[in-house]
Coordinates of C-alpha atoms and ligand atoms in Angstrom, one line a residue:
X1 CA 36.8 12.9 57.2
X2 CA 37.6 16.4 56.6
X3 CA 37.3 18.2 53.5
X4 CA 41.0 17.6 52.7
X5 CA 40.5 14.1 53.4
X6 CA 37.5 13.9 51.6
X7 CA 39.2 15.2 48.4
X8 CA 41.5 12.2 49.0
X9 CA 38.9 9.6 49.2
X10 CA 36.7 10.6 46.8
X11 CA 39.4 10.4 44.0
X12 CA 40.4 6.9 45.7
X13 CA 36.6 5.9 45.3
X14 CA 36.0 6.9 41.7
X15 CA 39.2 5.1 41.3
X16 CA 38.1 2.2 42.8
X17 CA 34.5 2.3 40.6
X18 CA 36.3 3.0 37.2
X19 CA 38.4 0.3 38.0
X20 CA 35.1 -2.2 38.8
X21 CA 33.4 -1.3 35.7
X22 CA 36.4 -1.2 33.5
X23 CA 36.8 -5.0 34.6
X24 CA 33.8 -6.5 35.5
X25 CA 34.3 -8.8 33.4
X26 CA 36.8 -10.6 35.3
X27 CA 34.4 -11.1 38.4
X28 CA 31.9 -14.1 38.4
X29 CA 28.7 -12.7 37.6
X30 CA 26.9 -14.1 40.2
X31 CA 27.8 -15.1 43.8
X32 CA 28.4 -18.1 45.1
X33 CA 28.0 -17.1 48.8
X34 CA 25.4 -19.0 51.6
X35 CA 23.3 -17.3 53.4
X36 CA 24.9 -15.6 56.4
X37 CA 27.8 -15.4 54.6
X38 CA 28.6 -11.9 55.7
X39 CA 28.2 -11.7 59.3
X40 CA 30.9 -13.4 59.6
X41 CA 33.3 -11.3 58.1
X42 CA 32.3 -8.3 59.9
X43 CA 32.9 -7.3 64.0
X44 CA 29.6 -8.6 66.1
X45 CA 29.5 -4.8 66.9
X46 CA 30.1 -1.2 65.7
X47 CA 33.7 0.1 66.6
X48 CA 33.9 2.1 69.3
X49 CA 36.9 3.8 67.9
X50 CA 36.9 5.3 64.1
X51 CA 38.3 3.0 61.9
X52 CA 40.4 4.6 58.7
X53 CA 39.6 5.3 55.8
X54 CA 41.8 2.7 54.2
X55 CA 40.4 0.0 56.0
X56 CA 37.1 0.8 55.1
X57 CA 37.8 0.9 51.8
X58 CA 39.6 -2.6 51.2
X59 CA 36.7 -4.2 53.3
X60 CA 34.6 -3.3 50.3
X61 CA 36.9 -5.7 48.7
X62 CA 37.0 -8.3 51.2
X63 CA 33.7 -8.0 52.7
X64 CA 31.3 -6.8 49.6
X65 CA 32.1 -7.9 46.4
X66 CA 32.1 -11.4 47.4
X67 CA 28.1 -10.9 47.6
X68 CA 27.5 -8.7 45.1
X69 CA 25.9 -9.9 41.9
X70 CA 27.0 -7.9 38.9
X71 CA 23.8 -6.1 37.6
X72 CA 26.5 -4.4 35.3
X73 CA 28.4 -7.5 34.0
X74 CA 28.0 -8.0 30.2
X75 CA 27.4 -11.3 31.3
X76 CA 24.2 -10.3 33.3
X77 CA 20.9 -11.5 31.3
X78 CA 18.5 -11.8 34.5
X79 CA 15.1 -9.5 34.7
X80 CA 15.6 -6.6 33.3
X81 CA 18.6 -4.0 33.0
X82 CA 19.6 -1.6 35.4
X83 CA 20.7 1.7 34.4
X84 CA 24.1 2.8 34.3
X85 CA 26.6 5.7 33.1
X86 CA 29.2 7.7 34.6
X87 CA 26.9 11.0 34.2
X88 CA 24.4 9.1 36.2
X89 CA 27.1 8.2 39.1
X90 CA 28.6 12.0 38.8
X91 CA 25.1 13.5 39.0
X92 CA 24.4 11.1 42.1
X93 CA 27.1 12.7 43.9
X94 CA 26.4 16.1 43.2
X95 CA 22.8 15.2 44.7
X96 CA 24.2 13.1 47.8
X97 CA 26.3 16.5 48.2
X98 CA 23.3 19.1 47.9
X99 CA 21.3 17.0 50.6
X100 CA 17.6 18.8 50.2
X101 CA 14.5 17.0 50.7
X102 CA 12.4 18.7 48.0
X103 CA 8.8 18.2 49.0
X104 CA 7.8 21.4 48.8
X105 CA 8.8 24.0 46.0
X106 CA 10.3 26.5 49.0
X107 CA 12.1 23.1 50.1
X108 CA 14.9 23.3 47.1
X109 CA 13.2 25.2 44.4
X110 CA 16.1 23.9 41.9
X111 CA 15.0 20.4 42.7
X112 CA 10.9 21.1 41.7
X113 CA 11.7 22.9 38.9
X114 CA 14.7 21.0 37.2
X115 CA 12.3 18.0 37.3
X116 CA 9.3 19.8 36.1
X117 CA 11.7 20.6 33.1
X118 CA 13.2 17.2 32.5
X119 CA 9.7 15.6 32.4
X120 CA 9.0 17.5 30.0
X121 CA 12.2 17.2 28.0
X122 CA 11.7 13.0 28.5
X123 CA 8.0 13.9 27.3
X124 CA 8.7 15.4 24.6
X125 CA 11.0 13.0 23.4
X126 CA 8.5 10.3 23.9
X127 CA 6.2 12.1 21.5
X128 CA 3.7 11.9 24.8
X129 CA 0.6 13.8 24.0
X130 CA 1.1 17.4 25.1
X131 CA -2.0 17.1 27.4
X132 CA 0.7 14.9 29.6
X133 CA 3.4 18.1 29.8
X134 CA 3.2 20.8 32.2
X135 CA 4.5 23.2 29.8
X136 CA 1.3 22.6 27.4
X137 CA -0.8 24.3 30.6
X138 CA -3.6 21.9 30.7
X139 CA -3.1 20.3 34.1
X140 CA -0.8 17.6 32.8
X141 CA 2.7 17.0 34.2
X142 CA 5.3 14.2 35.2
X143 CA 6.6 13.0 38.5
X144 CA 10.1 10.9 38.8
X145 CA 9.3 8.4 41.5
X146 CA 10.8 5.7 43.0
X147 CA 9.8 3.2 41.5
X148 CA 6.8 1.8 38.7
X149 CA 5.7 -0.1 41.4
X150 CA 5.3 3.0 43.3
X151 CA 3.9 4.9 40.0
X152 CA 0.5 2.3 39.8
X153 CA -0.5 2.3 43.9
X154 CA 0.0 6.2 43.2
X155 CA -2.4 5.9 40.1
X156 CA -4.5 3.2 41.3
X157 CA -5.2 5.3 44.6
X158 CA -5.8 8.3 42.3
X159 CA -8.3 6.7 40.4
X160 CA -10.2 5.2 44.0
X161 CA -10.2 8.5 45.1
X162 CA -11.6 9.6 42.0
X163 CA -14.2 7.2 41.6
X164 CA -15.0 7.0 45.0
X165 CA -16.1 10.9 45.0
X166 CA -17.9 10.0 41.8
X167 CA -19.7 7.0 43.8
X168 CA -20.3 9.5 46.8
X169 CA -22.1 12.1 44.5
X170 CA -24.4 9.8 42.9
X171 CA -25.2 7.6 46.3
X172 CA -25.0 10.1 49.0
X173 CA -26.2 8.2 51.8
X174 CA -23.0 5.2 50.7
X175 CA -20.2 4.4 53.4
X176 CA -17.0 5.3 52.1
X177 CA -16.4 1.4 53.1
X178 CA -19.1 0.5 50.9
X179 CA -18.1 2.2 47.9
X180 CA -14.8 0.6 48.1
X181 CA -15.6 -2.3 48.5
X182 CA -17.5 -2.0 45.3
X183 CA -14.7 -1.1 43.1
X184 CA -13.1 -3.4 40.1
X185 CA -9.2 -3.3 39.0
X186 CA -7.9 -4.8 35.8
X187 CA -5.0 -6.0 34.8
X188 CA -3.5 -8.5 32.6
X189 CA -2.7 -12.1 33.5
X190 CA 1.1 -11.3 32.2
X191 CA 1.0 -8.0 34.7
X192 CA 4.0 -7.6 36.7
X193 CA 3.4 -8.9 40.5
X194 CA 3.3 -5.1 42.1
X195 CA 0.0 -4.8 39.8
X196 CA -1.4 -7.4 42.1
X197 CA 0.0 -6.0 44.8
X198 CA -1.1 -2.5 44.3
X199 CA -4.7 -3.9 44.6
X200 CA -3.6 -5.2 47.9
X201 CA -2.1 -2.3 49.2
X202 CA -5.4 0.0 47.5
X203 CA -7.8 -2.7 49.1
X204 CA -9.5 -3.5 45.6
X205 CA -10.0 -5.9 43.7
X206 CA -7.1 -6.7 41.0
X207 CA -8.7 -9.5 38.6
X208 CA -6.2 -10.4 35.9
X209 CA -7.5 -11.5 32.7
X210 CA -7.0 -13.4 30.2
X211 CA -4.6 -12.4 26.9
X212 CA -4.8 -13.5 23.4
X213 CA -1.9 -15.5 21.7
X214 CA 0.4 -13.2 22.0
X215 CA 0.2 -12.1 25.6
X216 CA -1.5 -8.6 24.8
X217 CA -4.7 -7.9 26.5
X218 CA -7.2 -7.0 24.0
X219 CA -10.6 -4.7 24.3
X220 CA -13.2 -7.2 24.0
X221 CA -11.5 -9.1 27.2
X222 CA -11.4 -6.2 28.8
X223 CA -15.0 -5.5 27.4
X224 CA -16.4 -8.8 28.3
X225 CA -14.8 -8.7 32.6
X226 CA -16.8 -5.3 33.2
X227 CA -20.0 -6.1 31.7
X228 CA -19.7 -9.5 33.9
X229 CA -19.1 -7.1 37.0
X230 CA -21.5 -4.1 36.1
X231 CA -23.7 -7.2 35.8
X232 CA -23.1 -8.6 39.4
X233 CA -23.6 -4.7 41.0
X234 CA -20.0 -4.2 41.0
X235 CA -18.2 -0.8 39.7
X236 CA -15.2 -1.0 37.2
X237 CA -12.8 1.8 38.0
X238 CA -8.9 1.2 36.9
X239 CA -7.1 -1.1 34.3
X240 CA -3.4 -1.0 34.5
X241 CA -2.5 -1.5 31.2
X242 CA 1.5 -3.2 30.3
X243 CA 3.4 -2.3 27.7
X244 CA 6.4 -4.7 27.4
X245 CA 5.5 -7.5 29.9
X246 CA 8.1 -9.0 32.6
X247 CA 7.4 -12.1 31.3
X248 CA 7.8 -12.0 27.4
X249 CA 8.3 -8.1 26.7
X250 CA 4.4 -8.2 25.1
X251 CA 2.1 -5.4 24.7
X252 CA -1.3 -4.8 25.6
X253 CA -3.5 -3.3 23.0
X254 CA -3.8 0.4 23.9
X255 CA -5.9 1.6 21.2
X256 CA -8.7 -1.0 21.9
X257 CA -8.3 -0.7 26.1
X258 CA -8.3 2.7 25.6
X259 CA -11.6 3.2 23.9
X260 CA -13.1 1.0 26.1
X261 CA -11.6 2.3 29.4
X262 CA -12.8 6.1 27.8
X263 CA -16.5 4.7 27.3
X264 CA -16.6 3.2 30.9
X265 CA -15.3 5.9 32.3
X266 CA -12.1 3.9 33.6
X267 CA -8.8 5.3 34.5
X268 CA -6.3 3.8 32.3
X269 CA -2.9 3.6 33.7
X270 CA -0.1 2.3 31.3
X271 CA 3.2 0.8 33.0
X272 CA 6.2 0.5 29.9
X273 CA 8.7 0.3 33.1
X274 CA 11.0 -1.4 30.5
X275 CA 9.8 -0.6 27.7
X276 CA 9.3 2.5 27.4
X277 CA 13.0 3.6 27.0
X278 CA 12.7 2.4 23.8
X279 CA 10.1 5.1 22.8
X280 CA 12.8 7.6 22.3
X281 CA 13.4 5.6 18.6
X282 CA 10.5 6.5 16.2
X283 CA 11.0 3.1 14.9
X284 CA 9.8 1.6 18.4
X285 CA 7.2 4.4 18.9
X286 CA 4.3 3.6 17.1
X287 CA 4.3 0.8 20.1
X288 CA 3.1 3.7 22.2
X289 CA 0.0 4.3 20.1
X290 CA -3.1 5.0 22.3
X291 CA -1.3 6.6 25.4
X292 CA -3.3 9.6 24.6
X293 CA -6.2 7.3 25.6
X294 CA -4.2 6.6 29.1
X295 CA -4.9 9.0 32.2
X296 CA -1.4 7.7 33.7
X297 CA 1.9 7.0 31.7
X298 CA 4.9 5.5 33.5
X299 CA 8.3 3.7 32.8
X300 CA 12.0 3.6 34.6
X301 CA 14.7 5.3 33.0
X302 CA 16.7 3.3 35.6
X303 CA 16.0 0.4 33.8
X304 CA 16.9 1.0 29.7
X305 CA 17.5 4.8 30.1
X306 CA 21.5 4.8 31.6
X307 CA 20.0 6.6 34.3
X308 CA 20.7 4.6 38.0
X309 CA 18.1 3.1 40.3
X310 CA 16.4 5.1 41.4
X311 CA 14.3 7.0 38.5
X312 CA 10.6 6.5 37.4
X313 CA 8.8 8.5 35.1
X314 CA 5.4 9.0 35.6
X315 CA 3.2 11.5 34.2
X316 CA -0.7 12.5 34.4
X317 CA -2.6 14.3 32.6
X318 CA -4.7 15.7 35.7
X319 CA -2.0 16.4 38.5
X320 CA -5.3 17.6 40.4
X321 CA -6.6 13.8 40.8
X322 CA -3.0 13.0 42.6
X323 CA -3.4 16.6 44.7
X324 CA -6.6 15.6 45.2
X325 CA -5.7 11.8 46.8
X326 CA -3.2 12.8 48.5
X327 CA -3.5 16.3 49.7
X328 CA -2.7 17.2 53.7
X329 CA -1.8 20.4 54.3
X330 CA 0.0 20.9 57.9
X331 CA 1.1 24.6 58.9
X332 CA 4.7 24.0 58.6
X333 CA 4.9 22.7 55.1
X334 CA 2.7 25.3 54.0
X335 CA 4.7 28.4 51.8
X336 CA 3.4 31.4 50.5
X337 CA 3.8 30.0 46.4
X338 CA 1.6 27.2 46.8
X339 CA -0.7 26.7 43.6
X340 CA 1.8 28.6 41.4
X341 CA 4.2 25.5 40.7
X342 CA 3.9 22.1 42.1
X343 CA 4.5 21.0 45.5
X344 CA 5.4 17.0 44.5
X345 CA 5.0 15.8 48.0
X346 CA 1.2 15.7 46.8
X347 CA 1.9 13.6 44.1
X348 CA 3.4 10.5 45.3
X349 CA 3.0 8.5 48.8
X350 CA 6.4 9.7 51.0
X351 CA 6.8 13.1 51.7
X352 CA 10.9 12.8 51.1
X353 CA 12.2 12.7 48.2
X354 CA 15.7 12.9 46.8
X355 CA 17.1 15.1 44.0
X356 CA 16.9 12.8 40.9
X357 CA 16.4 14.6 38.1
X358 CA 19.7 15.9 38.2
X359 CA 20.9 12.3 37.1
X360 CA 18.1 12.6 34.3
X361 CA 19.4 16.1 33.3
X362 CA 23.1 15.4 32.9
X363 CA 22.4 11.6 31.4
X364 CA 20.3 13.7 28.6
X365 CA 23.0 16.4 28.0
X366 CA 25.9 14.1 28.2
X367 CA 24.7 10.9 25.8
X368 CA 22.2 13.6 23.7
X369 CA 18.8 11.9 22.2
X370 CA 20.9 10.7 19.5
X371 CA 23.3 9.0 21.9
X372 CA 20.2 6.8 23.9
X373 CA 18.6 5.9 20.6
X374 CA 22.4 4.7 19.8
X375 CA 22.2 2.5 22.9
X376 CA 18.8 1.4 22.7
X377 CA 19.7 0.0 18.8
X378 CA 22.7 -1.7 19.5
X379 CA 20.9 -3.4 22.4
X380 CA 17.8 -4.4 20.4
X381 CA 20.4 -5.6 18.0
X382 CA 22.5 -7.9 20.1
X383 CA 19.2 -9.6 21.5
X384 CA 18.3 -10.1 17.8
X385 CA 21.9 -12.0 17.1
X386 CA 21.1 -13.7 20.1
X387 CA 18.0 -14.6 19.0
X388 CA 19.0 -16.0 15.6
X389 CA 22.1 -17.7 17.0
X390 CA 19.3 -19.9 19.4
X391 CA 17.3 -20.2 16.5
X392 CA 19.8 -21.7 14.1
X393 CA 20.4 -24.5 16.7
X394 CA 17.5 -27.1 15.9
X395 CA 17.6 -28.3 19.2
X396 CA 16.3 -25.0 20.5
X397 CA 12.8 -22.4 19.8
X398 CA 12.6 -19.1 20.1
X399 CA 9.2 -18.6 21.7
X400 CA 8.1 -15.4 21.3
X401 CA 9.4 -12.4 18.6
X402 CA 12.4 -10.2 19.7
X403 CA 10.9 -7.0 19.9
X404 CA 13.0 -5.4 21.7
X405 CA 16.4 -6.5 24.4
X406 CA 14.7 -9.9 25.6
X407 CA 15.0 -13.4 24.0
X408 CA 12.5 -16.2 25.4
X409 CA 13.8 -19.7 24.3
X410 CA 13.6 -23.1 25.5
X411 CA 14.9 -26.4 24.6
X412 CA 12.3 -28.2 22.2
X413 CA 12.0 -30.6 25.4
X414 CA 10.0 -30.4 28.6
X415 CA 9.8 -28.4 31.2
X416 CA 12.1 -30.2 33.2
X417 CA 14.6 -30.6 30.6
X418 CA 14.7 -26.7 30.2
X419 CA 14.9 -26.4 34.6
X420 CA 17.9 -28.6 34.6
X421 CA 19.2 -26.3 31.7
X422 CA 18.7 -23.4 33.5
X423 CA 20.0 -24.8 36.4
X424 CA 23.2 -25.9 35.1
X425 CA 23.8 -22.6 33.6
X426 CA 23.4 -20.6 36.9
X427 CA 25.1 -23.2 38.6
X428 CA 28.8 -22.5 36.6
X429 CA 28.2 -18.7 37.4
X430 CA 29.6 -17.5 33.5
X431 CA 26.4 -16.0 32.7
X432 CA 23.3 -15.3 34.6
X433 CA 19.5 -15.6 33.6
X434 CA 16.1 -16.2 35.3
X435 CA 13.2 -18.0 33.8
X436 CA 9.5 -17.5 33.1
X437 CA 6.4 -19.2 32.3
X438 CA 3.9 -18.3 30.0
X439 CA 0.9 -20.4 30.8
X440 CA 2.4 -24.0 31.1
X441 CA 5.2 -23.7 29.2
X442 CA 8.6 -23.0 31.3
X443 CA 11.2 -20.6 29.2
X444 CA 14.5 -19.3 29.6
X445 CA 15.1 -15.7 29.6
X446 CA 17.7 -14.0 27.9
X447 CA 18.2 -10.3 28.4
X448 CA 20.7 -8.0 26.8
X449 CA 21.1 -5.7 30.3
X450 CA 24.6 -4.2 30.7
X451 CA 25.5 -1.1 28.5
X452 CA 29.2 -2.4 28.3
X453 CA 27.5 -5.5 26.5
X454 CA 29.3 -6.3 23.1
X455 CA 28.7 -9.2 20.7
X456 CA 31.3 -10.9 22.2
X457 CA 29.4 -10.9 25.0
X458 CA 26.8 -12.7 22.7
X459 CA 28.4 -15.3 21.8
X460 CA 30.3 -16.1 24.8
X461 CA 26.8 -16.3 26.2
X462 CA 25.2 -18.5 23.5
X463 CA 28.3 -20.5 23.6
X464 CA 27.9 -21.0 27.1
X465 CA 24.1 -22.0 26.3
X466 CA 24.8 -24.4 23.9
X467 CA 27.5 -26.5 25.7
X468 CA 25.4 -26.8 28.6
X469 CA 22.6 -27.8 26.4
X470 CA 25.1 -30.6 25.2
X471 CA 25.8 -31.8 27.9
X472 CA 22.3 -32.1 29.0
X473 CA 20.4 -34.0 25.9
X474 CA 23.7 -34.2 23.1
X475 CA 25.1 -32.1 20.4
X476 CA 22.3 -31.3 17.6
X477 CA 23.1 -34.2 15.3
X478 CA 22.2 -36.4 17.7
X479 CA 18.4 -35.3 18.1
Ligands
PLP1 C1 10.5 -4.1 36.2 C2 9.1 -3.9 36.1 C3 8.3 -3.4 37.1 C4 8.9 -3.2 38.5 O1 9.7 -2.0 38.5 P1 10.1 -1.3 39.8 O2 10.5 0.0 39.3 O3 11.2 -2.1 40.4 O4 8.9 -1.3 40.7 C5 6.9 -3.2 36.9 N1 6.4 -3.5 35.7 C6 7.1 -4.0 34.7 C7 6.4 -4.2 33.4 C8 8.5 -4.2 34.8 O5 9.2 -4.7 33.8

């Protein structure tokens, strides 16, 4: 493909995605391929001749789509949402185009810099302490990652190296082994699974403890699990903290955690993955309360933010304890304006890393502030008609308040009733939702994902929901 032909395709492709977005709806939200399915459609080997252009593209058609779920469909409710906006796709191109691996500031200055500056920008629209942005000149800064799973192993590790040079100078005769192996993590018991498995990967141990009656981790737990392990010789060092759980879209108590994590000398890191888009609305913000308490901040635009996978914000408030973690310094990626801006491969755990801020930078230009507090309100608002629409149906509860885009409801029945529910649902592919479990109980959840999502979307959905309820246990009178 030459440039010429390039020009070609690339109209023909953006085609071809307006075109998919513009009618999702039409597809079936979620495949009903089997396993294997796609082998078969494809040679056993790679051509040994080029094929054409055209015949790549209709195999996206013929080959693709059949196994693609439709993150994007209105009538997606599964997990969470994942970001997405023209600006997004056109910004993705540009930095597909521009190529650079910015690791270093020499490496693509434009890529350091223009994500220095949109951290801050997302920082400041967060209302994040100024201790967090690198323009305030106290150490602080943001990172976009991969992933918030990435973002806790990246604070997690910060905060073993931290408090393993803390162990070191007090004990100097200690192994480094046995200082590890002394260390505590905390989390909740609604954490997201990477929090376990950033222990794993950090070789510490992750205990998960217990929440109050509304899934928030509170101080005194939190109070009570590290004077049991100061108490058995053991050294509490890191509490990842959840704002917006995967579960039930809870929050931990920040204030209280924070104060306690600040007298015990624990590195608080604070995942809002989904969440935290919400921030941006001062309405939603005073759920932030106590991040200035937090040592680590982090949540994915690519989730709530219309910016696409992949973009996670992290930021810290001493970039020196990630340097610090994770400094090498080989000759050749050594340049002669080290110290004066920062060099990011320090700050996270590959050295590659792609140009993403450029998505964050046009997303914020092109919707504005006011046009991602617009988006985050009307989604809020269709999981709240969702939410009543359930609720009016006595057959059904609403288990936990609709704070923000999620619904958890559940038949008043057992759990199996409410697994053959879901089941059914999935099974006739018009919408598409996962469930979750909050300690015995099995719920259904509903999540408002796609930005295209309108409230006839809603109540195609709830319609949809109820029917299948029907024909499971009978229509409402009958109960
Ligand atoms: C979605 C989610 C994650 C995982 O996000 P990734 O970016 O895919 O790692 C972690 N924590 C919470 C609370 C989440 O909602």
């Amino acid at each position: 493909m030459n440039a010429e032909e390039f020009r070609k395709a690339g109209k023909e492709m953006v085609d071809y995605v307006a075109d998919y977005l513009e009618n999702i709806r039409e597809r079936r939200v979620l495949p009903t391929v089997q396993p294997g399915y796609l082998r078969q459609l494809i040679p056993a080997q790679a051509p040994e001749e080029p094929d054409s252009w055209q015949q790549v593209l209709q195999d996206v058609e013929r080959v693709i789509m059949p196994g693609v779920t439709h993150w994007n469909s209105p009538q997606f409710h599964a997990y969470f949402p994942t970001g997405n906006s023209y600006p997004a796709i056109v910004a993705d191109m540009l930095s597909d185009a521009i190529g650079c691996i910015g690791f270093t500031w020499i490496a693509s200055p434009a890529c350091t810099e223009l994500e220095v500056a949109m951290m801050d920008w997302l920082g400041q629209a967060l209302r994040l302490p100024a201790a967090f942005l690198a323009s305030a000149g106290h150490g602080g800064g943001g990172v976009i990652q991969g992933t918030a799973s990435e973002a806790s192993v990246v604070g997690l590790l910060s905060a073993r190296a931290r408090a393993t040079r803390r162990l070191k100078q007090k004990h100097p005769d200690w192994l480094e082994s046995a200082v590890v192996g002394q260390l505590v993590a905390y989390c909740s018991d609604q954490a997201h699974s990477s929090a376990e498995r950033a222990g794993l990967l950090a070789g510490v141990r992750m205990r998960q403890l217990q929440t109050d009656n509304n899934f928030s981790l509170r101080g005194a737990a939190l109070r009570r699990a590290i004077e049991k392990d100061k108490s058995m010789g053991l050294v509490p060092f890191f509490l990842l903290a959840t704002l917006g759980t995967t579960p039930s879209c809870a929050f931990d108590c920040l204030p209280e955690l924070g104060a306690v994590c600040e007298a015990e000398g624990l590195w608080m890191h604070v995942d809002a993955a989904y969440a935290g888009s919400a921030f941006i609305c001062p309405e939603f913000r005073p759920l932030l309360d106590g991040v200035g308490l937090a040592d680590s901040f982090n949540f994915n635009p690519h989730k709530w933010m219309l910016v696409n996978f992949d973009c996670s914000a992290m930021w810290v408030k001493r970039a020196n304890d990630l340097v610090d973690a994770f400094n090498v310094d080989p000759l050749y990626l050594k340049h002669d304006k080290q110290g004066l801006v920062p060099d990011y491969r320090h700050w996270q755990i590959p050295l590659g890393r792609r140009f993403r801020s450029l998505k964050l930078w046009f997303v914020l230009r092109m919707f504005g502030l006011s046009g991602l507090r617009a988006h985050i309100r009307r989604h809020v608002a269709l999981a709240k008609l969702f939410g009543e629409l359930v609720g009016a149906d006595r057959r059904f509860e609403v288990v936990t308040p609709v704070t923000l885009g999620l619904v958890c409801f559940r038949l008043k029945a057992k759990n199996e009733v409410n697994e053959a529910l879901l089941k059914q649902i999935n099974d006739a592919g018009r919408i598409h939702m996962v469930p979750s479990k909050l300690r015995q109980t099995y719920i259904l959840r509903f999540a408002v994902c796609a930005s295209a999502t309108e409230e006839s979307d809603i109540e195609l959905a709830w319609g949809e929901v109820r029917d299948q309820a029907t024909r499971l246990v009978g229509p409402p009178d009958r109960l």
